[in-house]
Amino acid sequence: MNQRIDTIAVDDGGNRQAREAAYRRASWPLNLTPASVGYLSQGHALILGNERDVRLAALALRERGLRSLTLLFTEPSPADAAEGVDDESLLAGTAGLADHRLTRQQAASLRVSGYLGRFRVTLEHGEAPLDLARALADRDHFDQVLDLGEIPVLALELPPPGYVATRWTAPEVPARLDAFAALVGEFDKPRYFQIHHELCAHSASGNTGCTRCLEVCPADAIQSLKGRVGSHIEIDPYRCHGVGSCSSACPTGAIEFRMPESHRQQETLLAWLSAYRQAGGGQPVVRFVASDYLPPDESPAGHVLDVPLEELGAAGHDQWLTALAGGAAEVRLQQHPDMPARLVAFLDDQLAQAHALLEALGHPAERLSVVAVGDTRARDALPARPPLPADDFVLDASGKRDRLNQVLDRLAALGEPDGARHAMPREAAYGSLAVDTQRCTLCMACVASCPTPALAAGTESPELSFREADCVQCGLCADACPEEAIALLPGFLADPARQQRQVCHAEAAFDCIRCGKPFATASTIASIKAKLADHPYFAGDAISRLEMCEDCRVRDVWRDLARDPESQLKV
């Protein structure tokens, strides 16, 4: 099944016709009227850096039509004077513009936040920060920020719209100034994502669990915000660049990328592969590529089906494995210039996860590879192995994790899983739990904290059960356990047992000493009695109330109050 085949010449013309038939069968899904956010910039710009560079930039921007400029000198000017620059004419040319020089200590406390049309620039100043837009320009905010400093104030891979960081000596400065001067007016940008907080595994009961989305965003547009009942994830739509890695990293589907949604991507991909086969195409290779770097005149080999993404991060290992399960012989990820370092690291991690899963399920990792920028030979190479059988494969699950499990089950059925647990990269959302049955009291705090169906309580008797296929290794269950009876066991189990619910711990029910109703376990009652033995409310015979169900306990309290009315004064 996985035997190598000779990379002999194939009917490329026939494959091209099959590819066109696949593209006609189903168009790549696009949100024609996506939800959007708006920016309004009136061109009130702040320029940061040393005085010489800032004044030179101010002159250049004036020539490009920007008039409302505020100059902030954050560094000393270079010792060597710029050749051909007349300091007096430079001062005269920028006369009348608001300017201010910061001390070294003030420059270290400079902070910039916001986005195009709403930048807040502050200095630490006693108890309340000093708002420089108000102090220097008598405005509520700056619309744009040009940072010419040696070290940018916002050292982000993808800074917010309206913030441009460059050096005056950089060759691309004229083009950057042109683009900066054009940031005046009203602008719209898609709202790339939707958050389903009920699916999020980030926090529960005051404990922090999954942080994968926070770690992969190159724009730092994601925050963990504290609320009344814990923390929750929020994404700033004005700072989001639509890289999509947060959605791909999210193991539960709580962050849904909308350009397009991941389930529509998977459905279209499977439809393309099916149509390609039906039209007589052979050895299909699926290439994931960022649409902005897909030249209209590029013509890959006929067996290469291109999946155009807003950005490569919009598809993770679940999407790549879907292509293989759906009949692709190989999947290739097309790198492009200017990829943020955090996106590159994210894709490397996803690739490592996919390779580990393939090998665990008995498939060669070489079915997934990366194509370097400009490497047309690797892009068009014939696959070394035939595709897996896929004529009857469909995805009928609605949730992200359920769809992924269907893909993994398909690959397991077509491979040779060894039944062992395989190590995975650190951030992988695969693993099991170990429950210390001597400590566990079946209080079910873990079940209440679990964001997925992985943990469940018994319906007929006190028991704790676990389904590994649903576990995303967020750790919320272990943090919530008052007895510290739960430990995470990371790794992927290449065995059908991961899909089966297993009982981790069970006990006989403890019956109420008054009415006989089962309401807890013996270990729970023993633990509570030990912890409350010295509590005055349960002194003497009242300790027996801990062995009563909630109804009988209330009746017993009111019976004592009726017999001794004066005791009501102590309540």
Tab-separated table of C-alpha atoms in Angstrom, residues 172-370:
chain	number	residue	atom	x	y	z
A	172	GLU	CA	12.557	50.862	0.879
A	173	VAL	CA	11.924	54.195	2.679
A	174	PRO	CA	10.415	56.034	-0.334
A	175	ALA	CA	7.871	53.253	-0.876
A	176	ARG	CA	7.095	53.081	2.844
A	177	LEU	CA	6.547	56.849	2.952
A	178	ASP	CA	4.223	56.652	-0.072
A	179	ALA	CA	2.165	53.957	1.647
A	180	PHE	CA	2.178	55.880	4.946
A	181	ALA	CA	0.943	59.080	3.293
A	182	ALA	CA	-1.870	57.117	1.635
A	183	LEU	CA	-3.308	56.039	5.006
A	184	VAL	CA	-5.794	58.894	5.111
A	185	GLY	CA	-9.522	58.302	4.756
A	186	GLU	CA	-11.923	55.470	5.550
A	187	PHE	CA	-10.828	51.852	5.238
A	188	ASP	CA	-12.523	48.486	5.769
A	189	LYS	CA	-10.953	45.166	6.661
A	190	PRO	CA	-12.581	41.733	7.063
A	191	ARG	CA	-13.303	40.435	10.545
A	192	TYR	CA	-11.374	37.244	9.979
A	193	PHE	CA	-12.568	35.195	12.938
A	194	GLN	CA	-15.413	34.222	15.195
A	195	ILE	CA	-15.012	33.049	18.795
A	196	HIS	CA	-17.207	30.344	20.313
A	197	HIS	CA	-16.482	30.871	24.004
A	198	GLU	CA	-18.480	27.814	25.044
A	199	LEU	CA	-15.895	25.614	23.289
A	200	CYS	CA	-12.806	27.385	24.612
A	201	ALA	CA	-10.393	25.393	26.787
A	202	HIS	CA	-8.507	28.456	28.025
A	203	SER	CA	-9.920	28.806	31.533
A	204	ALA	CA	-12.277	27.254	34.058
A	205	SER	CA	-12.859	27.751	37.781
A	206	GLY	CA	-10.121	30.347	37.947
A	207	ASN	CA	-7.509	28.021	36.405
A	208	THR	CA	-5.694	28.604	33.127
A	209	GLY	CA	-5.629	25.784	30.597
A	210	CYS	CA	-4.974	25.986	26.850
A	211	THR	CA	-2.912	28.981	25.632
A	212	ARG	CA	-2.099	27.783	22.115
A	213	CYS	CA	-3.741	30.697	20.293
A	214	LEU	CA	-1.907	33.232	22.476
A	215	GLU	CA	1.441	31.707	21.592
A	216	VAL	CA	1.097	31.610	17.795
A	217	CYS	CA	-0.328	35.053	16.910
A	218	PRO	CA	2.406	37.140	15.187
A	219	ALA	CA	0.350	40.324	15.612
A	220	ASP	CA	-0.199	39.949	19.386
A	221	ALA	CA	-3.878	40.575	18.670
A	222	ILE	CA	-5.065	37.947	21.180
A	223	GLN	CA	-5.402	38.588	24.892
A	224	SER	CA	-6.466	36.660	27.958
A	225	LEU	CA	-8.837	38.976	29.812
A	226	LYS	CA	-9.981	38.436	33.384
A	227	GLY	CA	-13.692	38.543	34.078
A	228	ARG	CA	-15.885	37.930	37.082
A	229	VAL	CA	-15.784	34.141	36.705
A	230	GLY	CA	-12.314	33.657	35.230
A	231	SER	CA	-10.299	34.502	32.158
A	232	HIS	CA	-11.457	34.422	28.552
A	233	ILE	CA	-9.867	34.865	25.150
A	234	GLU	CA	-10.517	37.994	23.111
A	235	ILE	CA	-9.159	38.913	19.674
A	236	ASP	CA	-8.788	42.554	18.655
A	237	PRO	CA	-10.285	42.645	15.134
A	238	TYR	CA	-8.509	45.947	14.416
A	239	ARG	CA	-5.076	44.437	15.030
A	240	CYS	CA	-5.749	40.990	13.511
A	241	HIS	CA	-4.000	40.399	10.166
A	242	GLY	CA	-5.862	37.205	9.295
A	243	VAL	CA	-2.870	34.869	9.496
A	244	GLY	CA	-5.227	32.150	10.751
A	245	SER	CA	-2.704	30.281	12.890
A	246	CYS	CA	-4.854	30.857	16.003
A	247	SER	CA	-7.756	28.974	14.423
A	248	SER	CA	-5.521	26.147	13.225
A	249	ALA	CA	-3.857	25.878	16.639
A	250	CYS	CA	-7.182	25.812	18.511
A	251	PRO	CA	-7.929	22.135	19.256
A	252	THR	CA	-11.633	22.571	20.001
A	253	GLY	CA	-12.799	24.891	17.210
A	254	ALA	CA	-13.437	27.754	19.647
A	255	ILE	CA	-11.691	30.154	17.230
A	256	GLU	CA	-13.214	29.785	13.792
A	257	PHE	CA	-11.483	31.332	10.797
A	258	ARG	CA	-14.056	32.814	8.440
A	259	MET	CA	-12.064	33.292	5.216
A	260	PRO	CA	-13.483	30.648	4.768
A	261	GLU	CA	-14.501	28.367	7.643
A	262	SER	CA	-12.352	25.272	8.097
A	263	HIS	CA	-15.207	22.807	7.554
A	264	ARG	CA	-16.001	24.418	4.180
A	265	GLN	CA	-12.325	24.165	3.239
A	266	GLN	CA	-12.345	20.450	4.056
A	267	GLU	CA	-15.582	19.800	2.163
A	268	THR	CA	-14.332	21.630	-0.934
A	269	LEU	CA	-10.982	19.872	-0.808
A	270	LEU	CA	-12.638	16.453	-0.706
A	271	ALA	CA	-14.980	17.460	-3.550
A	272	TRP	CA	-12.018	18.527	-5.681
A	273	LEU	CA	-10.163	15.277	-5.131
A	274	SER	CA	-13.277	13.242	-5.910
A	275	ALA	CA	-13.952	15.178	-9.121
A	276	TYR	CA	-10.285	14.905	-10.121
A	277	ARG	CA	-10.401	11.111	-9.813
A	278	GLN	CA	-13.701	10.842	-11.665
A	279	ALA	CA	-12.279	12.912	-14.539
A	280	GLY	CA	-9.393	10.458	-14.915
A	281	GLY	CA	-6.679	12.416	-13.106
A	282	GLY	CA	-3.843	10.520	-11.478
A	283	GLN	CA	-1.388	10.993	-8.598
A	284	PRO	CA	-2.955	14.181	-7.207
A	285	VAL	CA	-0.791	16.474	-5.110
A	286	VAL	CA	-2.474	19.152	-2.992
A	287	ARG	CA	-0.473	22.344	-2.554
A	288	PHE	CA	-1.488	24.792	0.191
A	289	VAL	CA	-0.470	28.286	-0.885
A	290	ALA	CA	-1.166	31.874	0.206
A	291	SER	CA	-3.379	33.432	-2.473
A	292	ASP	CA	-1.486	36.746	-2.445
A	293	TYR	CA	1.619	34.845	-3.572
A	294	LEU	CA	-0.109	32.836	-6.297
A	295	PRO	CA	0.892	34.547	-9.572
A	296	PRO	CA	-1.944	34.487	-12.150
A	297	ASP	CA	0.455	33.300	-14.858
A	298	GLU	CA	1.909	30.469	-12.768
A	299	SER	CA	1.191	27.053	-14.220
A	300	PRO	CA	2.094	24.134	-11.968
A	301	ALA	CA	2.046	20.586	-13.310
A	302	GLY	CA	-1.383	19.160	-14.036
A	303	HIS	CA	-1.405	16.841	-11.032
A	304	VAL	CA	-0.940	19.765	-8.578
A	305	LEU	CA	-4.195	21.098	-7.103
A	306	ASP	CA	-3.729	24.477	-5.439
A	307	VAL	CA	-5.612	25.375	-2.256
A	308	PRO	CA	-5.592	29.213	-2.066
A	309	LEU	CA	-5.502	30.462	1.515
A	310	GLU	CA	-5.682	33.932	3.017
A	311	GLU	CA	-2.418	32.901	4.698
A	312	LEU	CA	-0.717	29.549	5.230
A	313	GLY	CA	-1.671	29.551	8.895
A	314	ALA	CA	-5.346	29.213	7.928
A	315	ALA	CA	-4.818	25.467	7.433
A	316	GLY	CA	-3.199	23.229	10.012
A	317	HIS	CA	-2.378	19.554	10.237
A	318	ASP	CA	-6.075	18.593	10.403
A	319	GLN	CA	-6.573	20.078	6.926
A	320	TRP	CA	-3.413	18.523	5.506
A	321	LEU	CA	-4.321	15.058	6.807
A	322	THR	CA	-7.839	15.501	5.400
A	323	ALA	CA	-6.285	15.845	1.940
A	324	LEU	CA	-4.332	12.603	2.360
A	325	ALA	CA	-7.367	10.746	3.703
A	326	GLY	CA	-9.368	12.134	0.788
A	327	GLY	CA	-7.071	10.713	-1.880
A	328	ALA	CA	-4.124	13.082	-2.295
A	329	ALA	CA	-0.871	11.242	-2.901
A	330	GLU	CA	1.061	14.048	-1.217
A	331	VAL	CA	0.504	17.419	0.450
A	332	ARG	CA	2.961	20.283	-0.050
A	333	LEU	CA	3.153	23.593	1.789
A	334	GLN	CA	4.338	26.444	-0.398
A	335	GLN	CA	6.515	28.923	1.458
A	336	HIS	CA	6.483	32.568	0.379
A	337	PRO	CA	8.648	35.629	1.065
A	338	ASP	CA	8.174	37.725	4.194
A	339	MET	CA	6.613	34.961	6.298
A	340	PRO	CA	6.543	36.099	9.964
A	341	ALA	CA	8.931	34.096	12.129
A	342	ARG	CA	6.132	33.038	14.450
A	343	LEU	CA	4.129	31.708	11.493
A	344	VAL	CA	7.143	29.728	10.299
A	345	ALA	CA	7.572	28.253	13.795
A	346	PHE	CA	3.870	27.413	13.961
A	347	LEU	CA	3.938	25.610	10.603
A	348	ASP	CA	7.067	23.710	11.638
A	349	ASP	CA	5.271	22.549	14.788
A	350	GLN	CA	2.152	21.550	12.848
A	351	LEU	CA	4.324	19.670	10.347
A	352	ALA	CA	6.060	17.825	13.193
A	353	GLN	CA	2.662	16.848	14.615
A	354	ALA	CA	1.421	15.632	11.234
A	355	HIS	CA	4.590	13.608	10.629
A	356	ALA	CA	4.307	11.992	14.075
A	357	LEU	CA	0.663	11.087	13.467
A	358	LEU	CA	1.366	9.606	10.034
A	359	GLU	CA	4.194	7.454	11.339
A	360	ALA	CA	2.107	6.319	14.316
A	361	LEU	CA	-0.663	5.249	11.933
A	362	GLY	CA	1.721	3.402	9.616
A	363	HIS	CA	2.220	5.935	6.820
A	364	PRO	CA	5.423	7.562	5.550
A	365	ALA	CA	5.979	11.096	6.800
A	366	GLU	CA	7.246	12.036	3.330
A	367	ARG	CA	3.667	12.409	2.150
A	368	LEU	CA	3.833	15.879	3.749
A	369	SER	CA	6.565	18.301	2.732
A	370	VAL	CA	7.494	21.972	2.416
